[in-house]
Coordinates of C-alpha atoms and ligand atoms in Angstrom, one line a residue:
X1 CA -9.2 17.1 -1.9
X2 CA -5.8 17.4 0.0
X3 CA -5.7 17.5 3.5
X4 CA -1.9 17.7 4.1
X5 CA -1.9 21.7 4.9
X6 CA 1.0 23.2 7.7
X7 CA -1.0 21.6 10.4
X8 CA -0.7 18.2 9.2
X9 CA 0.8 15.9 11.7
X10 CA 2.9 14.8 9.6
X11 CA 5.6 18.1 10.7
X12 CA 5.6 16.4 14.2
X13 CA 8.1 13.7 12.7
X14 CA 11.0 13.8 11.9
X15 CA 12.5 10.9 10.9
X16 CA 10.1 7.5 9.7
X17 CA 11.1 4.7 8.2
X18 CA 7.8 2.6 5.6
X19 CA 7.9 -0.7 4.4
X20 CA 6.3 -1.8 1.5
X21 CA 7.0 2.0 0.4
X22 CA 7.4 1.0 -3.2
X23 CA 3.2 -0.4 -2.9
X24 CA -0.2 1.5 -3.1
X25 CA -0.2 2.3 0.1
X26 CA 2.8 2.6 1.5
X27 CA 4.0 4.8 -2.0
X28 CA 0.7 7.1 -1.2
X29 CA 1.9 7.4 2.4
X30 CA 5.8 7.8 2.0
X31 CA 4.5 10.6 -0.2
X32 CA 2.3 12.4 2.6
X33 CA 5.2 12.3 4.7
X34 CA 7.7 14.0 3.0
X35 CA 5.6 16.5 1.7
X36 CA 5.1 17.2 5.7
X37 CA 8.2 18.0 6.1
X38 CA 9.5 14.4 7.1
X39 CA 12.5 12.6 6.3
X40 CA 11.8 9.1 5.1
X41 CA 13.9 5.5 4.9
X42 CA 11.5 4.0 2.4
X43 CA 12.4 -0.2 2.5
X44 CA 10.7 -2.5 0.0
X45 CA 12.0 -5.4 -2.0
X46 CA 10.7 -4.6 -5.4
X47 CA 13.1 -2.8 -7.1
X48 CA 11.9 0.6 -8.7
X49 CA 15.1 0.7 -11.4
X50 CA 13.8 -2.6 -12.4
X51 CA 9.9 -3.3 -11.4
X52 CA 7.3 -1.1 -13.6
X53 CA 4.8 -0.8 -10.5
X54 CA 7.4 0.1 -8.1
X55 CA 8.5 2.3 -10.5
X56 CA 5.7 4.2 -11.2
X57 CA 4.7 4.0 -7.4
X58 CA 7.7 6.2 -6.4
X59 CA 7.5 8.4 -9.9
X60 CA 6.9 11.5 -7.6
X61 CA 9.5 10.3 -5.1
X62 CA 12.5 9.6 -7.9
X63 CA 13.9 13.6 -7.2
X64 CA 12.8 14.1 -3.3
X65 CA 16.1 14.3 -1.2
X66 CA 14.0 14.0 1.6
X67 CA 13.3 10.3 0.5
X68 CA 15.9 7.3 0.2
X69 CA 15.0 4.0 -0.8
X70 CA 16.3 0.5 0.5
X71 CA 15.8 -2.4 -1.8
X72 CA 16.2 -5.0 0.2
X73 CA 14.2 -8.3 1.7
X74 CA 12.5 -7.6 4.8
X75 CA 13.4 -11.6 5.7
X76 CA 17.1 -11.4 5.6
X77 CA 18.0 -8.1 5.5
X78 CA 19.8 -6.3 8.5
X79 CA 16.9 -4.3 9.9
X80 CA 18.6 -2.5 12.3
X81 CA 21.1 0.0 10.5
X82 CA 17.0 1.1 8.8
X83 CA 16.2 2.1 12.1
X84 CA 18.8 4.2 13.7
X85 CA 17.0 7.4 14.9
X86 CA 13.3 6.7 13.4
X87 CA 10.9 8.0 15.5
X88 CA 8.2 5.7 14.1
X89 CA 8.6 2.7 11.8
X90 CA 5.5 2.2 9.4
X91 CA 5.2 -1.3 8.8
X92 CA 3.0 -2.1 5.7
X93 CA 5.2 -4.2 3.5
X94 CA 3.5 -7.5 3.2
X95 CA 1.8 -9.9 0.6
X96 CA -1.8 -9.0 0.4
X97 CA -4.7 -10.3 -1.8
X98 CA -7.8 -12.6 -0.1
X99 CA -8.4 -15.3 -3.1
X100 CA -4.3 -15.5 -4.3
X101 CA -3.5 -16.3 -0.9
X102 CA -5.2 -20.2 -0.7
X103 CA -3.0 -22.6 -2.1
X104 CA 0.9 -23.0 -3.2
X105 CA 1.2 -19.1 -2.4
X106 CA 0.8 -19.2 1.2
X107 CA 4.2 -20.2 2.0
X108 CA 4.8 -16.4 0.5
X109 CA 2.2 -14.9 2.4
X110 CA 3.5 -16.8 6.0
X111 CA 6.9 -15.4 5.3
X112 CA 6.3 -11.9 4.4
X113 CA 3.6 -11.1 6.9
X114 CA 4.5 -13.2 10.3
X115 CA 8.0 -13.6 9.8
X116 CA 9.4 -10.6 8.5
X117 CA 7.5 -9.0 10.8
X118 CA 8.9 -10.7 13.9
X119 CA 12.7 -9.7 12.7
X120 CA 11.3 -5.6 12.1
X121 CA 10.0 -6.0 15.5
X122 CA 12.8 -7.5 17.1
X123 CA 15.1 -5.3 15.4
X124 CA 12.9 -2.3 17.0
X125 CA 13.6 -3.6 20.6
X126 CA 17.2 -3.8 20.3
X127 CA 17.5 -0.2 19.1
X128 CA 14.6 1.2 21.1
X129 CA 12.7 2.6 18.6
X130 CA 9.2 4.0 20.4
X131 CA 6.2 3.9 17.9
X132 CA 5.1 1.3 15.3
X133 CA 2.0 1.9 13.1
X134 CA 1.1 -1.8 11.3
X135 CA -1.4 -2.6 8.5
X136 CA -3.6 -5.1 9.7
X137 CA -6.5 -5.5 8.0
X138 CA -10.5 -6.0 7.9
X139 CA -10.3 -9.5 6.5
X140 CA -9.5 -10.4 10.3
X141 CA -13.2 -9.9 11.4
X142 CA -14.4 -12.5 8.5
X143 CA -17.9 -13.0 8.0
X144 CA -20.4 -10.9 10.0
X145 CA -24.2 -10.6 10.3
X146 CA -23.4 -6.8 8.7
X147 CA -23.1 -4.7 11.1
X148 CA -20.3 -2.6 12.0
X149 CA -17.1 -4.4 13.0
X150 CA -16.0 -3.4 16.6
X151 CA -12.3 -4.1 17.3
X152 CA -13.4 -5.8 20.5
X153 CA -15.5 -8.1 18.8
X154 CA -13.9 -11.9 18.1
X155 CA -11.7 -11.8 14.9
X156 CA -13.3 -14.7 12.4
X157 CA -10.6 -14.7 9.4
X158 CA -11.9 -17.0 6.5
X159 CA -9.0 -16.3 4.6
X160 CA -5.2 -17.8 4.9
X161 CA -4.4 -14.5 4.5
X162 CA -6.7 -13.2 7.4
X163 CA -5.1 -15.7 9.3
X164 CA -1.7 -14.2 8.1
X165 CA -3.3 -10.9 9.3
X166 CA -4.6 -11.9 12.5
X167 CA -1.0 -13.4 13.5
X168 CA 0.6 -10.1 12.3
X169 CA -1.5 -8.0 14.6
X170 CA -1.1 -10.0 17.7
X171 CA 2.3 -10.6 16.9
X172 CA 3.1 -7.1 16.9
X173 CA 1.1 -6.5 20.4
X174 CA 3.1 -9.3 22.2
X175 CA 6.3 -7.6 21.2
X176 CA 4.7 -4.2 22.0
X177 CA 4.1 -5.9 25.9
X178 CA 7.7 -7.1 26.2
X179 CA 10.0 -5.1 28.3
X180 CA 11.3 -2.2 25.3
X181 CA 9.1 -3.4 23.0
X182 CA 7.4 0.0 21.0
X183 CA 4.1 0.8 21.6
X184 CA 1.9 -0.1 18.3
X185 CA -0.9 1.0 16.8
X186 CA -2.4 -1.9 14.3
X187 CA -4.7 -0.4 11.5
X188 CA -7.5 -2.5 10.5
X189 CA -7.5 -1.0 6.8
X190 CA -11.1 -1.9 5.1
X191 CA -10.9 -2.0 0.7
X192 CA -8.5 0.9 0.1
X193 CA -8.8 2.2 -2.9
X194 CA -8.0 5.5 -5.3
X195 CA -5.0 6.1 -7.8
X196 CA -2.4 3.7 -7.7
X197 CA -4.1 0.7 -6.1
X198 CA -3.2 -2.7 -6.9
X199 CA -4.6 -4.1 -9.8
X200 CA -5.9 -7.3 -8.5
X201 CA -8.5 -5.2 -6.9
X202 CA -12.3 -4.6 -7.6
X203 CA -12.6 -0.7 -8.2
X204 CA -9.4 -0.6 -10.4
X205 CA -10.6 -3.2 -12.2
X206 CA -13.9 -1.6 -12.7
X207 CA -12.4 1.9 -13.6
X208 CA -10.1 0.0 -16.0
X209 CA -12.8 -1.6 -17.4
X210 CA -14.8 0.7 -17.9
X211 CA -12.8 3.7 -19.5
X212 CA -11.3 0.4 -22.0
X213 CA -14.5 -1.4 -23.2
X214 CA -12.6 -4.8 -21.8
X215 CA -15.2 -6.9 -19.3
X216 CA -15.1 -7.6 -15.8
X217 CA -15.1 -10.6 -14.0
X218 CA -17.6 -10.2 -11.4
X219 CA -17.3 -12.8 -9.1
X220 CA -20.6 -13.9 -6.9
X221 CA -24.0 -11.6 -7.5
X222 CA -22.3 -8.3 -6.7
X223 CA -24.0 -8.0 -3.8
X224 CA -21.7 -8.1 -1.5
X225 CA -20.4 -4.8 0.2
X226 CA -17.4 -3.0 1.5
X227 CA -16.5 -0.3 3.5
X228 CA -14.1 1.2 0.6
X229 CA -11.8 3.8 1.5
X230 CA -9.9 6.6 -0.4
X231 CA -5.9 6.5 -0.2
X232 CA -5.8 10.0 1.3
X233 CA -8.1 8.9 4.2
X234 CA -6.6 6.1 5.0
X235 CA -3.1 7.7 5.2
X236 CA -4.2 10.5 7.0
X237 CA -5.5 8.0 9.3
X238 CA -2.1 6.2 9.5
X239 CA -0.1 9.1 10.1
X240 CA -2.2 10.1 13.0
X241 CA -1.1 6.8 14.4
X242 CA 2.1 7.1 14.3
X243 CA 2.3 11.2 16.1
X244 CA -1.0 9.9 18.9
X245 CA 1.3 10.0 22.3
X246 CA 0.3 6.8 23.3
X247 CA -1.5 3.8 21.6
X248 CA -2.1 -0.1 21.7
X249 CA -4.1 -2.3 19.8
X250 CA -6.0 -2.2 16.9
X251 CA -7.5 0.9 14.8
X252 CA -10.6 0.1 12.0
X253 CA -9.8 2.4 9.4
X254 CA -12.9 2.5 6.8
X255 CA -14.6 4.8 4.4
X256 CA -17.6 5.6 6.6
X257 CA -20.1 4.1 4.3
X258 CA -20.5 0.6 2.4
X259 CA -21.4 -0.1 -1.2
X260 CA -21.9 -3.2 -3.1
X261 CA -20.1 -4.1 -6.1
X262 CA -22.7 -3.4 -8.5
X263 CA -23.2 0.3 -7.0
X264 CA -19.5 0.0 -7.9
X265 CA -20.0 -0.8 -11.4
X266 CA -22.6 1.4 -11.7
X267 CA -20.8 4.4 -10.7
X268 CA -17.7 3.4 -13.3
X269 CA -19.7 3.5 -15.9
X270 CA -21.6 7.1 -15.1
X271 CA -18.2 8.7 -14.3
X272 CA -16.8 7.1 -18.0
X273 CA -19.9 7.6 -19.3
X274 CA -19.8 3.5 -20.8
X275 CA -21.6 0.2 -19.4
X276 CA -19.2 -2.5 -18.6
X277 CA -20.2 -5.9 -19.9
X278 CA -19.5 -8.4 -17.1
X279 CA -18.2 -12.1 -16.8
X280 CA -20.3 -13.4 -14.4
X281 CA -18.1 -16.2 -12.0
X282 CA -18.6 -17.8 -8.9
X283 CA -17.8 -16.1 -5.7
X284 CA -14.8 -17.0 -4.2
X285 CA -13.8 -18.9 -1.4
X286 CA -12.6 -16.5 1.2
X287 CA -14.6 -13.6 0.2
X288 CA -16.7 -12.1 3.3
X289 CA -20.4 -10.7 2.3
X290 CA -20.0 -7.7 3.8
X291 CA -17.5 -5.2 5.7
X292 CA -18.1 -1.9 7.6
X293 CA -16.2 -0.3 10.2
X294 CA -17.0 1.1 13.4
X295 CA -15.2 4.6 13.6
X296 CA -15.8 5.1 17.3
X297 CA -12.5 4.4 18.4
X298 CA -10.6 5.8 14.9
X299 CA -12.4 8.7 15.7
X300 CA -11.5 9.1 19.9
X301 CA -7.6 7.1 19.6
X302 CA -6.5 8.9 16.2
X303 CA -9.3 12.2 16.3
X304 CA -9.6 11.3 12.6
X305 CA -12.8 10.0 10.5
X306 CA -12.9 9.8 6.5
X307 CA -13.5 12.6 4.3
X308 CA -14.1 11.2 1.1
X309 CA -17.0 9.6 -0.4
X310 CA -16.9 6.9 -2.7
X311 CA -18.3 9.1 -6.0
X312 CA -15.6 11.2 -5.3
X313 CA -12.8 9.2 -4.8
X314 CA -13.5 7.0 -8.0
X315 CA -13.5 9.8 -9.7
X316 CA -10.6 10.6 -8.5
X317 CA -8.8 7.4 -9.0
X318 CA -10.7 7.3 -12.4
X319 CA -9.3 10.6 -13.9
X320 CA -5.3 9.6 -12.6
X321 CA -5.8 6.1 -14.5
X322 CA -7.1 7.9 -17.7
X323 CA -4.4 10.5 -17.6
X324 CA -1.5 8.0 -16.9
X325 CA -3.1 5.4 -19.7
X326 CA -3.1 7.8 -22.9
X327 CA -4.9 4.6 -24.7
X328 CA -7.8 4.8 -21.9
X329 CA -10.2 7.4 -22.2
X330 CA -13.5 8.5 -22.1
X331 CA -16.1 7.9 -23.9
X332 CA -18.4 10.5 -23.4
Ligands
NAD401 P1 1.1 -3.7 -2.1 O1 1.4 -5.1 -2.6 O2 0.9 -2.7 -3.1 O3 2.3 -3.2 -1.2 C1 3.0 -4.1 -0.3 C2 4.5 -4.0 -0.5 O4 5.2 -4.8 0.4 C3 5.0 -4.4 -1.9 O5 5.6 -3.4 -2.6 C4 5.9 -5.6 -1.7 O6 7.0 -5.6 -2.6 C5 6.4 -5.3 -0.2 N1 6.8 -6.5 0.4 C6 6.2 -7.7 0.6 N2 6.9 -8.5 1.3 C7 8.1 -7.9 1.5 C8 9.3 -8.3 2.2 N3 9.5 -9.6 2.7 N4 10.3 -7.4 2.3 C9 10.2 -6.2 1.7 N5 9.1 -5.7 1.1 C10 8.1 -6.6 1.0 O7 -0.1 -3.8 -1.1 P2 -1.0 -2.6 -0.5 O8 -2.4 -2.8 -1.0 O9 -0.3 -1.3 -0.6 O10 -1.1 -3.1 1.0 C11 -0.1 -2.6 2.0 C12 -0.4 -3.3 3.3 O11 -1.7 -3.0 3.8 C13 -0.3 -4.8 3.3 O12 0.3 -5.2 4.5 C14 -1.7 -5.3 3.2 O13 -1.9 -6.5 3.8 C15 -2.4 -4.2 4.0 N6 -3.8 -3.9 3.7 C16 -4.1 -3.5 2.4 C17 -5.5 -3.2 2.1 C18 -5.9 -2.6 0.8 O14 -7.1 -2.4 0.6 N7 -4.9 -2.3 -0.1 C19 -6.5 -3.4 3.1 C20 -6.1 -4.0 4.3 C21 -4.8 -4.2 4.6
UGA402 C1 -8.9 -5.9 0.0 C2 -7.4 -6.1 -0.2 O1 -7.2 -6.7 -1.5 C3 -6.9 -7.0 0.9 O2 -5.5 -7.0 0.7 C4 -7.3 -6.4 2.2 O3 -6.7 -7.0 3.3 C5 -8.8 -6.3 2.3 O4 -9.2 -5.4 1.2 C6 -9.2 -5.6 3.6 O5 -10.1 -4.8 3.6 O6 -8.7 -6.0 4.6 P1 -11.1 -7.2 -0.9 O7 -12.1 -6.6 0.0 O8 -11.2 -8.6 -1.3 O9 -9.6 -7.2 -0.2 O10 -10.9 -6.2 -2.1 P2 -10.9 -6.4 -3.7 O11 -9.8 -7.3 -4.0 O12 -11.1 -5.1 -4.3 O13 -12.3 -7.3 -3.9 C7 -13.6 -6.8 -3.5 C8 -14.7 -7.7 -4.0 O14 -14.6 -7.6 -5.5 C9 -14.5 -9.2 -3.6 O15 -15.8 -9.7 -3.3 C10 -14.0 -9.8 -4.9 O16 -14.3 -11.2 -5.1 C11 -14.6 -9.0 -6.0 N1 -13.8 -9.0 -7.3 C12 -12.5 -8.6 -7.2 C13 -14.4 -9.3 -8.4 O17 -15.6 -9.6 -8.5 N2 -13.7 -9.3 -9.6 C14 -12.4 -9.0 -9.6 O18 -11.7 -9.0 -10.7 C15 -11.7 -8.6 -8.4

């Protein structure tokens, strides 16, 4: 299912710096990058020597000379010193999560994903650096009559952390129009998903589900639908951004196709071969009915579109979690 052959853009960089490199996506795409031939200043502020996710999240990192990791707290850490001779600075460290992110937690979410990310982009400007690639997000569209999301269309976020989102994105443009500012391509990432994602999240928590007999909190009817897409698409995707010559403004990034969460369910328990008994709960506040991406401009700014479909890419994601989990398997 790879995609990273010798033609892979990633071999037209040279030096990158990622934060949130110790995460599901930005491990996945730290990853692509060095196997690309790039050498990369990974910065996140979980520590793998001491935090079992970010440990296992840079497992295929540990021995890679190519890769050096900074722990280290993108709020009060010097940024600069990170930077020196980057070409591009892949910004995806951040607190993510729609229903967490209402209540006492959005101090957290404020901090990481606005501030933090005014000091990387000040700290940019001052040493020039030319290209940043951001994770923004779908949640900044909110609730739509279901058809595609255009990136011209007026963002809606329902969420405190859309709103965190949405001020991360246009925070990043306004430094990107300032006089040195880097130009910046802003992904609008829709439900990523595959090995490694977070375990808050809906197809993880399905897989997990299903290959352990445990049930799932379903949340609403399970009607609503997202545009999922697989890790490797979505990186591919983001590394395009960061090689593209020039760029501003925001990318949608999504899987090509929508499914609702009970295709989702349905689909975990063919590929484990066992029904998932569900704990039916009220849908959340926050929660948007339905996303789906328009590719248009994904497809014209970064020449990229997805590759994977979602039967694929769960299985995928499903046989990694069974292999990694020797008390998960199978049942049929
Ligand atoms: P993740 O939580 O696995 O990774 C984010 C990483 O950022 C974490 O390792 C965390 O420790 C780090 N981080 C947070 N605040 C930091 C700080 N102040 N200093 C240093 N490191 C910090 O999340 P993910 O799912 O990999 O998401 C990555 C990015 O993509 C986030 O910005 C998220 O908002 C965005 N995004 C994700 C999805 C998705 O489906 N996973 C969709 C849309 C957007
Ligand atoms: C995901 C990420 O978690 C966000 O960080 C990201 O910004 C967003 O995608 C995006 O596309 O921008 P979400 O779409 O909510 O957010 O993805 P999941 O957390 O996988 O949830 C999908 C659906 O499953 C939601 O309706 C949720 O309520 C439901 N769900 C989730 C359950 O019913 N049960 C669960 O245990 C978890």
């Amino acid at each position: 299912m790879s995609q990273h052959t010798a033609e892979h853009p990633a071999f037209a960089l040279r030096r990158v710096v990622v934060t949130g490199s110790a995460g599901f996506i930005g491990s996945h795409l730290s990853h692509a990058l060095v196997r690309g031939g790039a050498r990369v200043v990974g910065v996140d502020r979980r520590d793998p020597g001491t935090e079992a996710v970010a440990s296992a999240n840079l497992a295929e990192l540990r021995d890679r000379p190519e890769y050096v990791h900074v722990t280290a707290d993108l709020l009060d850490c010097p940024i600069e010193p990170m930077l020196i001779d980057a070409d591009v600075l892949f910004h995806l460290a951040g607190v993510p999560g729609v229903r967490s992110s209402w209540g006492p937690r959005f101090g957290d979410y404020l901090a990481s994903n606005v501030l933090a990310t005014h000091r990387v982009l000040e700290a940019c400007a001052r040493i020039g650096l030319p290209r940043v690639v951001v994770a923004s997000s779908s949640s900044v569209y909110g609730s739509t009559d279901g058809a595609a999301s255009v990136e011209t269309d007026r963002p809606q976020p329902a969420s405190p952390y859309a709103v965190t989102k949405l001020a991360e994105e246009q925070l990043c443009l306004a430094h990107a129009g300032k006089r040195g500012g880097p130009s910046v391509v802003a992904l609008r990432y829709f439900t990523v998903y595959g090995p490694r994602q977070r375990s808050d999240m809906f197809i993880h928590r399905a897989l997990q589900a299903a290959l352990t007999g445990q049930r799932l909190r379903l949340y609403g009817d399970g009607h609503q639908r997202r545009d999922f897409t697989y890790i490797e698409d979505a990186v591919t995707a983001t590394i395009a951004a960061g090689v593209i010559p020039t760029a501003h403004g925001p990318v949608n990034v999504g899987g090509g196709a929508t499914a609702s969460l009970l295709e989702v369910i349905n689909i975990a328990s063919s590929l484990v071969g066992r029904d998932i008994q569900l704990d039916r709960d009220l849908a959340r506040s926050g929660d948007v009915i339905t996303t789906r991406a328009d590719l248009g401009r994904a497809h014209e700014a970064l020449g990229w579109q997805p590759r994977v479909g979602l039967h694929s890419g769960m299985r995928a994601h499903m046989e990694v979690l069974a292999s990694q989990h020797p008390s998960l398997s199978r049942a049929a």
